[in-house]
Amino acid sequence: MLPVIRQVLKPGGVLAFSQRPPVEGCYGCQASYVNQADDPNPLVVKRWDYTSDMWTGLLKEHGFRYALANEITPPEGWKTGTLLARALAPGA
C-alpha cells in the first residue's frame, strides 16, 4: 500500500492518517468483522496495526521523508487514544 501511495502523491505531498493504537503484541495485518445493515454476512476488513516507531520506520523504508507518528492519549473516560502519522513524498 505504501509504495502505491508514494507513487501517486505529488513531490512533497503529505500522507496523513490516524488509527487506534495497536494492542500490545498484535502487530501487522489484523482482521475485523463489520456487520452490515441487512446482510447476515459480516464484511471482513483488514487493517495494519503498528506502534508509532514501527510506522515511522515503515514510512522511511518506503521513501517518505520527515516521517512522524505519535500516540495521543485518550480523553478522560476513554480506554484508547489515537495514533497519528504523517510523512512527505520525496521531491520538492
C-alpha atoms as one frame of an Amber mdcrd trajectory, in Angstrom:
protein
   0.000   0.000   0.000   2.738   2.491   0.918   4.628   2.205  -2.409   1.432
   2.919  -4.344   0.565   5.914  -2.154   4.089   7.306  -2.546   3.894   6.820
  -6.317   0.655   8.795  -6.726   1.469  11.643  -4.336   2.932  14.750  -5.921
   6.504  15.599  -4.846   6.290  16.976  -1.324   2.706  15.702  -0.973   1.508
  14.781   2.504   0.380  11.351   3.618  -1.525  11.631   6.893  -3.644   9.040
   8.649  -4.935   8.063  12.049  -5.922   4.802  13.668  -6.384   3.292  17.076
  -3.088   2.314  18.662  -2.306  -1.401  18.372  -2.960  -3.920  21.082   0.449
  -4.716  22.559   1.992  -7.672  20.751  -0.580  -7.647  17.927   1.281  -6.052
  15.023   0.941  -6.349  11.279  -2.205  -7.277   9.399  -5.258  -7.670  11.618
  -8.787  -8.551  10.525 -12.150  -7.454  11.897 -15.719  -8.356  11.107 -18.020
  -5.413  10.385 -21.760  -6.049  10.467 -23.727  -4.689   7.524 -27.273  -3.372
   7.903 -29.449  -6.013   6.197 -26.774  -8.553   5.333 -26.347 -11.563   7.647
 -22.748 -11.990   6.428 -20.291  -9.575   8.045 -17.739  -7.760   5.947 -14.093
  -8.644   6.652 -11.927  -5.547   6.947  -8.138  -5.777   7.162  -6.033  -3.133
   8.841  -2.350  -2.844   9.665  -1.533  -2.146  13.289   1.904  -0.904  14.284
   3.407   1.193  17.056   4.389   4.804  16.368   8.043   3.799  15.967   7.133
   0.949  13.622   5.043   3.278  11.422   7.845   5.838  11.305  10.301   3.142
  10.222   7.958   1.718   7.583   7.287   5.150   6.108  11.024   5.882   5.881
  11.725   2.432   4.381   9.226   3.233   1.622  10.907   6.508   0.713   8.810
   9.012   2.640  10.571  11.987   4.233  10.015  13.620   7.620   8.012  10.624
   8.853   6.476  11.148  12.248   3.952   9.135  14.243   2.661   9.907  17.721
   0.105   8.401  20.026  -2.317  10.881  21.538  -3.527   9.900  24.977  -7.234
   9.182  25.268  -9.668  11.702  26.705 -10.770  11.154  30.266 -13.053   8.141
  30.490 -11.815   6.563  27.229  -9.592   3.488  27.091  -7.762   4.062  23.798
  -6.164   7.095  22.246  -5.346   7.837  18.627  -2.199   7.165  16.678  -1.486
   9.967  14.178   1.090   9.568  11.417   2.311  11.857   8.665   5.100  11.928
   6.125   6.046  13.728   2.924   6.508  12.201  -0.507  10.035  12.620  -1.881
  10.840  15.625  -4.035  10.144  19.351  -3.998
